[in-house]
PDB file of C-alpha atoms in Angstrom:
ATOM      1  CA  MET T 320       0.078  -0.216   0.057  1.00 78.00           C
ATOM      2  CA  LEU T 321       2.856   2.339   1.093  1.00 82.00           C
ATOM      3  CA  GLY T 322       4.292   1.814  -2.020  1.00 86.00           C
ATOM      4  CA  PRO T 323       2.128   3.042  -4.277  1.00 90.00           C
ATOM      5  CA  PHE T 324       1.303   5.808  -2.042  1.00 90.00           C
ATOM      6  CA  LEU T 325       4.769   7.148  -1.581  1.00 89.00           C
ATOM      7  CA  THR T 326       5.316   7.108  -5.420  1.00 90.00           C
ATOM      8  CA  ALA T 327       2.383   8.793  -5.875  1.00 90.00           C
ATOM      9  CA  LEU T 328       3.537  12.194  -3.671  1.00 90.00           C
ATOM     10  CA  ARG T 329       6.900  12.203  -5.319  1.00 90.00           C
ATOM     11  CA  ASP T 330       4.912  12.337  -8.688  1.00 92.00           C
ATOM     12  CA  GLY T 331       2.417  15.360  -7.515  1.00 91.00           C
ATOM     13  CA  ARG T 332      -1.036  13.189  -6.529  1.00 92.00           C
ATOM     14  CA  ILE T 333      -2.139  11.887  -3.723  1.00 95.00           C
ATOM     15  CA  LEU T 334      -4.225   8.368  -3.706  1.00 95.00           C
ATOM     16  CA  GLY T 335      -6.545   7.044  -1.641  1.00 95.00           C
ATOM     17  CA  ILE T 336      -7.851   2.849  -1.670  1.00 95.00           C
ATOM     18  CA  ARG T 337     -11.523   1.953  -2.510  1.00 95.00           C
ATOM     19  CA  CYS T 338     -12.704  -0.034   0.811  1.00 94.00           C
ATOM     20  CA  GLY T 339     -16.479  -1.010  -0.264  1.00 92.00           C
ATOM     21  CA  SER T 340     -18.725   2.341  -1.140  1.00 93.00           C
ATOM     22  CA  ARG T 341     -15.831   4.428   0.528  1.00 95.00           C
ATOM     23  CA  VAL T 342     -12.056   5.751  -0.565  1.00 96.00           C
ATOM     24  CA  LEU T 343      -9.923   5.757   2.654  1.00 95.00           C
ATOM     25  CA  CYS T 344      -6.685   8.292   2.651  1.00 93.00           C
ATOM     26  CA  PRO T 345      -4.001   7.710   3.239  1.00 91.00           C
ATOM     27  CA  PRO T 346      -4.663   3.871   1.986  1.00 93.00           C
ATOM     28  CA  MET T 347      -4.997   1.310   4.518  1.00 92.00           C
ATOM     29  CA  GLU T 348      -3.917  -2.319   3.798  1.00 92.00           C
ATOM     30  CA  TYR T 349      -7.196  -3.473   6.169  1.00 93.00           C
ATOM     31  CA  ASP T 350     -10.728  -2.253   6.388  1.00 90.00           C
ATOM     32  CA  PRO T 351     -11.269  -0.412   9.693  1.00 90.00           C
ATOM     33  CA  ASP T 352     -14.090  -1.720  10.696  1.00 90.00           C
ATOM     34  CA  THR T 353     -14.000  -5.407   9.417  1.00 91.00           C
ATOM     35  CA  GLY T 354      -9.921  -5.931   9.130  1.00 91.00           C
ATOM     36  CA  ALA T 355     -10.476  -7.657   6.029  1.00 91.00           C
ATOM     37  CA  THR T 356      -7.639  -7.149   3.773  1.00 92.00           C
ATOM     38  CA  LEU T 357      -8.389  -4.386   1.266  1.00 92.00           C
ATOM     39  CA  SER T 358      -7.655  -5.063  -2.635  1.00 90.00           C
ATOM     40  CA  PRO T 359      -5.078  -2.516  -4.129  1.00 88.00           C
ATOM     41  CA  GLU T 360      -7.751   0.202  -5.886  1.00 92.00           C
ATOM     42  CA  PHE T 361      -6.424   3.115  -5.671  1.00 95.00           C
ATOM     43  CA  VAL T 362      -8.357   6.061  -6.360  1.00 95.00           C
ATOM     44  CA  GLU T 363      -6.427   9.751  -7.159  1.00 95.00           C
ATOM     45  CA  VAL T 364      -8.259  11.951  -4.121  1.00 96.00           C
ATOM     46  CA  GLY T 365      -7.669  15.969  -3.851  1.00 90.00           C
ATOM     47  CA  PRO T 366      -5.712  17.913  -4.168  1.00 94.00           C
ATOM     48  CA  ALA T 367      -7.793  20.262  -2.721  1.00 96.00           C
ATOM     49  CA  GLY T 368      -9.837  19.221   0.448  1.00 97.00           C
ATOM     50  CA  ARG T 369     -11.905  20.582   3.411  1.00 98.00           C
ATOM     51  CA  VAL T 370     -10.546  21.132   7.128  1.00 98.00           C
ATOM     52  CA  GLU T 371     -12.022  19.245   9.356  1.00 97.00           C
ATOM     53  CA  SER T 372     -10.420  20.222  12.673  1.00 97.00           C
ATOM     54  CA  TRP T 373      -6.815  21.987  13.188  1.00 97.00           C
ATOM     55  CA  THR T 374      -4.109  22.891  16.140  1.00 96.00           C
ATOM     56  CA  TRP T 375      -2.031  25.763  15.639  1.00 96.00           C
ATOM     57  CA  ILE T 376       1.834  24.906  16.391  1.00 95.00           C
ATOM     58  CA  ALA T 377       3.161  28.379  17.508  1.00 95.00           C
ATOM     59  CA  GLU T 378       6.687  27.332  18.380  1.00 94.00           C
ATOM     60  CA  PRO T 379       7.787  24.819  15.891  1.00 93.00           C
ATOM     61  CA  SER T 380      10.226  21.987  17.036  1.00 89.00           C
ATOM     62  CA  ARG T 381      13.611  20.657  14.973  1.00 85.00           C
ATOM     63  CA  LYS T 382      11.560  17.654  13.836  1.00 85.00           C
ATOM     64  CA  HIS T 383       8.368  20.331  12.828  1.00 90.00           C
ATOM     65  CA  PRO T 384       7.692  20.049   8.900  1.00 90.00           C
ATOM     66  CA  PHE T 385       8.452  23.451   8.831  1.00 92.00           C
ATOM     67  CA  GLN T 386      10.603  25.756  11.086  1.00 93.00           C
ATOM     68  CA  GLU T 387       8.052  29.006  11.361  1.00 95.00           C
ATOM     69  CA  PRO T 388       4.482  28.826  13.098  1.00 96.00           C
ATOM     70  CA  PHE T 389       2.082  26.593  10.922  1.00 96.00           C
ATOM     71  CA  ALA T 390      -1.565  24.562  11.658  1.00 96.00           C
ATOM     72  CA  PHE T 391      -1.542  20.692  11.858  1.00 96.00           C
ATOM     73  CA  ALA T 392      -5.077  19.712  10.543  1.00 97.00           C
ATOM     74  CA  LEU T 393      -7.539  16.948   9.781  1.00 97.00           C
ATOM     75  CA  VAL T 394      -7.477  17.485   6.131  1.00 97.00           C
ATOM     76  CA  LYS T 395     -10.678  15.403   4.013  1.00 97.00           C
ATOM     77  CA  LEU T 396      -9.553  15.350   0.030  1.00 97.00           C
ATOM     78  CA  ASP T 397     -11.767  16.010  -2.646  1.00 97.00           C
ATOM     79  CA  GLY T 398     -12.924  12.231  -3.124  1.00 96.00           C
ATOM     80  CA  ALA T 399     -12.103  10.871  -0.126  1.00 96.00           C
ATOM     81  CA  ASP T 400     -14.271   9.319   3.138  1.00 96.00           C
ATOM     82  CA  THR T 401     -11.619  10.313   5.498  1.00 95.00           C
ATOM     83  CA  ALA T 402      -9.642  12.776   6.673  1.00 96.00           C
ATOM     84  CA  MET T 403      -5.726  12.825   7.128  1.00 95.00           C
ATOM     85  CA  VAL T 404      -3.565  14.719   9.345  1.00 95.00           C
ATOM     86  CA  HIS T 405      -0.755  16.597   8.072  1.00 95.00           C
ATOM     87  CA  ALA T 406       0.493  20.445   8.195  1.00 96.00           C
ATOM     88  CA  VAL T 407      -0.968  23.406   6.823  1.00 97.00           C
ATOM     89  CA  LYS T 408       1.554  26.554   5.936  1.00 97.00           C
ATOM     90  CA  ALA T 409      -0.698  29.795   6.675  1.00 96.00           C
ATOM     91  CA  ALA T 410      -0.242  33.620   7.567  1.00 94.00           C
ATOM     92  CA  GLY T 411      -1.262  32.853  11.515  1.00 95.00           C
ATOM     93  CA  PRO T 412      -3.934  31.080  13.512  1.00 96.00           C
ATOM     94  CA  GLN T 413      -6.433  33.690  12.160  1.00 97.00           C
ATOM     95  CA  ALA T 414      -5.880  32.423   8.759  1.00 96.00           C
ATOM     96  CA  MET T 415      -7.062  28.896   9.980  1.00 97.00           C
ATOM     97  CA  SER T 416     -10.880  27.800  10.372  1.00 97.00           C
ATOM     98  CA  THR T 417     -12.565  24.590  10.309  1.00 97.00           C
ATOM     99  CA  GLY T 418     -14.403  23.959   7.142  1.00 97.00           C
ATOM    100  CA  MET T 419     -11.953  26.011   5.353  1.00 97.00           C
ATOM    101  CA  ARG T 420     -10.737  24.697   1.762  1.00 98.00           C
ATOM    102  CA  VAL T 421      -6.768  23.756   1.596  1.00 98.00           C
ATOM    103  CA  LYS T 422      -4.889  22.788  -1.576  1.00 97.00           C
ATOM    104  CA  ALA T 423      -2.083  20.364  -1.515  1.00 96.00           C
ATOM    105  CA  GLN T 424       1.370  21.937  -2.496  1.00 95.00           C
ATOM    106  CA  PHE T 425       4.155  19.776  -3.547  1.00 93.00           C
ATOM    107  CA  HIS T 426       7.829  20.342  -2.464  1.00 91.00           C
ATOM    108  CA  GLU T 427      10.206  21.238  -5.566  1.00 89.00           C
ATOM    109  CA  LYS T 428      12.765  18.242  -4.272  1.00 88.00           C
ATOM    110  CA  ARG T 429      10.662  15.271  -3.396  1.00 86.00           C
ATOM    111  CA  SER T 430      11.945  11.483  -2.398  1.00 85.00           C
ATOM    112  CA  GLY T 431       9.164   9.476  -2.146  1.00 85.00           C
ATOM    113  CA  ALA T 432       7.908  10.232   1.498  1.00 86.00           C
ATOM    114  CA  ILE T 433       4.970  11.860   3.471  1.00 87.00           C
ATOM    115  CA  THR T 434       6.772  15.191   3.599  1.00 88.00           C
ATOM    116  CA  ASP T 435       6.890  15.739  -0.388  1.00 90.00           C
ATOM    117  CA  VAL T 436       3.235  17.476   0.154  1.00 93.00           C
ATOM    118  CA  TYR T 437       2.016  20.326   2.408  1.00 95.00           C
ATOM    119  CA  PHE T 438      -1.490  21.687   2.488  1.00 97.00           C
ATOM    120  CA  VAL T 439      -2.292  25.997   1.986  1.00 97.00           C
ATOM    121  CA  PRO T 440      -5.562  27.545   1.687  1.00 97.00           C
ATOM    122  CA  GLU T 441      -6.964  27.235  -1.432  1.00 93.00           C
ATOM    123  CA  GLY T 442      -6.483  30.876  -2.277  1.00 91.00           C
ATOM    124  CA  ASP T 443      -2.943  31.035  -1.708  1.00 91.00           C
ATOM    125  CA  ALA T 444      -2.195  27.822  -3.674  1.00 88.00           C
ATOM    126  CA  ARG T 445      -0.083  28.120  -7.081  1.00 90.00           C
ATOM    127  CA  ASP T 446      -0.149  25.998  -9.945  1.00 87.00           C
ATOM    128  CA  GLN T 447       2.256  23.185 -10.164  1.00 83.00           C
ATOM    129  CA  ARG T 448       3.402  21.268 -13.140  1.00 85.00           C
ATOM    130  CA  ILE T 449       5.309  18.269 -11.505  1.00 82.00           C
ATOM    131  CA  ALA T 450       7.369  15.718 -13.522  1.00 80.00           C
ATOM    132  CA  PRO T 451       6.879  11.995 -12.658  1.00 79.00           C
ATOM    133  CA  GLY T 452      10.053   9.911 -11.399  1.00 80.00           C
ATOM    134  CA  GLU T 453      11.370   7.136 -12.245  1.00 82.00           C
ATOM    135  CA  GLY T 454      10.393   4.288 -10.896  1.00 80.00           C
ATOM    136  CA  GLN T 455       8.309   2.767  -7.971  1.00 84.00           C
ATOM    137  CA  VAL T 456       9.462   4.223  -4.577  1.00 80.00           C
ATOM    138  CA  LYS T 457      10.761   0.833  -3.038  1.00 78.00           C
ATOM    139  CA  SER T 458      11.815   2.354   0.366  1.00 75.00           C
ATOM    140  CA  THR T 459      12.205   5.571   2.548  1.00 72.00           C
ATOM    141  CA  THR T 460      13.996   7.095   4.974  1.00 70.00           C
ATOM    142  CA  HIS T 461      12.859   8.816   8.156  1.00 66.00           C
ATOM    143  CA  LEU T 462      14.705  10.374  10.738  1.00 65.00           C
ATOM    144  CA  ILE T 463      13.416   9.242  14.237  1.00 71.00           C
ATOM    145  CA  SER T 464      14.483  10.019  17.907  1.00 71.00           C
ATOM    146  CA  LEU T 465      13.222  10.436  21.127  1.00 74.00           C
ATOM    147  CA  THR T 466      13.830  13.122  23.749  1.00 78.00           C
ATOM    148  CA  TYR T 467      12.790  12.222  27.513  1.00 77.00           C
ATOM    149  CA  ARG T 468      12.914  15.201  30.016  1.00 82.00           C
ATOM    150  CA  GLU T 469      13.065  13.941  33.450  1.00 80.00           C
ATOM    151  CA  PRO T 470      13.672  15.800  36.789  1.00 84.00           C
ATOM    152  CA  LEU T 471      17.122  15.294  37.945  1.00 83.00           C
ATOM    153  CA  TYR T 472      17.100  14.031  41.665  1.00 87.00           C
ATOM    154  CA  PRO T 473      19.630  14.314  44.433  1.00 87.00           C
ATOM    155  CA  HIS T 474      20.109  10.234  43.763  1.00 84.00           C
ATOM    156  CA  ARG T 475      20.390  10.465  39.995  1.00 85.00           C
ATOM    157  CA  ALA T 476      22.782  13.778  40.190  1.00 88.00           C
ATOM    158  CA  ARG T 477      24.939  12.015  42.351  1.00 88.00           C
ATOM    159  CA  TYR T 478      24.656   8.787  39.881  1.00 88.00           C
ATOM    160  CA  ALA T 479      25.408  11.391  36.681  1.00 87.00           C
ATOM    161  CA  GLN T 480      28.379  13.427  38.607  1.00 90.00           C
ATOM    162  CA  GLY T 481      30.159   9.883  39.495  1.00 91.00           C
ATOM    163  CA  LEU T 482      29.941   9.052  35.251  1.00 90.00           C
ATOM    164  CA  LEU T 483      31.108  12.653  34.565  1.00 92.00           C
ATOM    165  CA  ASP T 484      33.916  11.864  37.142  1.00 93.00           C
ATOM    166  CA  GLY T 485      34.561   8.158  35.701  1.00 92.00           C
ATOM    167  CA  LYS T 486      32.785   6.026  38.342  1.00 91.00           C
ATOM    168  CA  PHE T 487      29.942   3.917  38.870  1.00 89.00           C
ATOM    169  CA  ILE T 488      27.872   5.245  42.168  1.00 85.00           C
ATOM    170  CA  GLY T 489      25.560   2.695  44.027  1.00 82.00           C
ATOM    171  CA  GLN T 490      23.726   3.527  46.866  1.00 77.00           C
ATOM    172  CA  ARG T 491      22.249   1.107  50.004  1.00 77.00           C
ATOM    173  CA  SER T 492      18.670   0.154  50.022  1.00 73.00           C
ATOM    174  CA  PRO T 493      16.891   2.073  53.221  1.00 72.00           C
ATOM    175  CA  ARG T 494      14.956  -1.061  53.657  1.00 74.00           C
ATOM    176  CA  ALA T 495      17.191  -4.227  52.594  1.00 67.00           C
ATOM    177  CA  ALA T 496      20.740  -2.540  53.575  1.00 61.00           C
ATOM    178  CA  LYS T 497      21.801  -4.487  50.365  1.00 57.00           C
ATOM    179  CA  SER T 498      23.759  -2.214  47.765  1.00 53.00           C
ATOM    180  CA  THR T 499      22.144  -1.366  44.646  1.00 51.00           C
ATOM    181  CA  SER T 500      25.170  -1.463  42.688  1.00 50.00           C
ATOM    182  CA  ARG T 501      27.666  -4.300  44.324  1.00 47.00           C
ATOM    183  CA  ALA T 502      30.433  -2.697  40.967  1.00 46.00           C
ATOM    184  CA  ARG T 503      32.181   0.016  41.381  1.00 46.00           C
ATOM    185  CA  ALA T 504      34.340   0.810  38.466  1.00 46.00           C
ATOM    186  CA  THR T 505      36.509   3.654  37.446  1.00 45.00           C
ATOM    187  CA  THR T 506      36.991   4.385  33.394  1.00 45.00           C
ATOM    188  CA  ARG T 507      39.659   6.027  31.724  1.00 45.00           C
ATOM    189  CA  SER T 508      38.659   8.890  29.355  1.00 43.00           C
ATOM    190  CA  CYS T 509      40.367   8.227  25.790  1.00 42.00           C
ATOM    191  CA  ALA T 510      41.795  11.489  24.232  1.00 40.00           C
TER     192      ALA T 510
END
């Protein structure tokens, strides 16, 4: 399912998949109601549609599709019966509204990824002529990372400082009077 969908994005089109009398976009491998495997009957949808719901991202992180404020929206494309979550590049939250029309815009350089496309208010859309790429997209690369933030309590601070000093620091369990770290090691830095 993903190969044809990503190939179409690279080539400036958006595909859904037929599921009974409905068209699901983005395409799914299984019927969400019954779990039955869907036949790969693709249907071109969009490139325009309506915003069903949205949220404004005032302070994007480095992982977001834009480094300036933008919206994430549920966009129900023309010809589709389901909405897809995607980025909308708009002038500000005042330019966004539920029910507004948006249109797909494709980046100049495309690699066959969901990030090849974004949406803009329909009146801000520019005409695009996109030449198809060669062959079908067979793999895609995505940068994925996870950042943890947790308080540095005193026992963790001692442990972290020990690591910086080249040592593993343990502590005794207050209930069992056992050491929670039997090994104490020193490390040497390689400069």
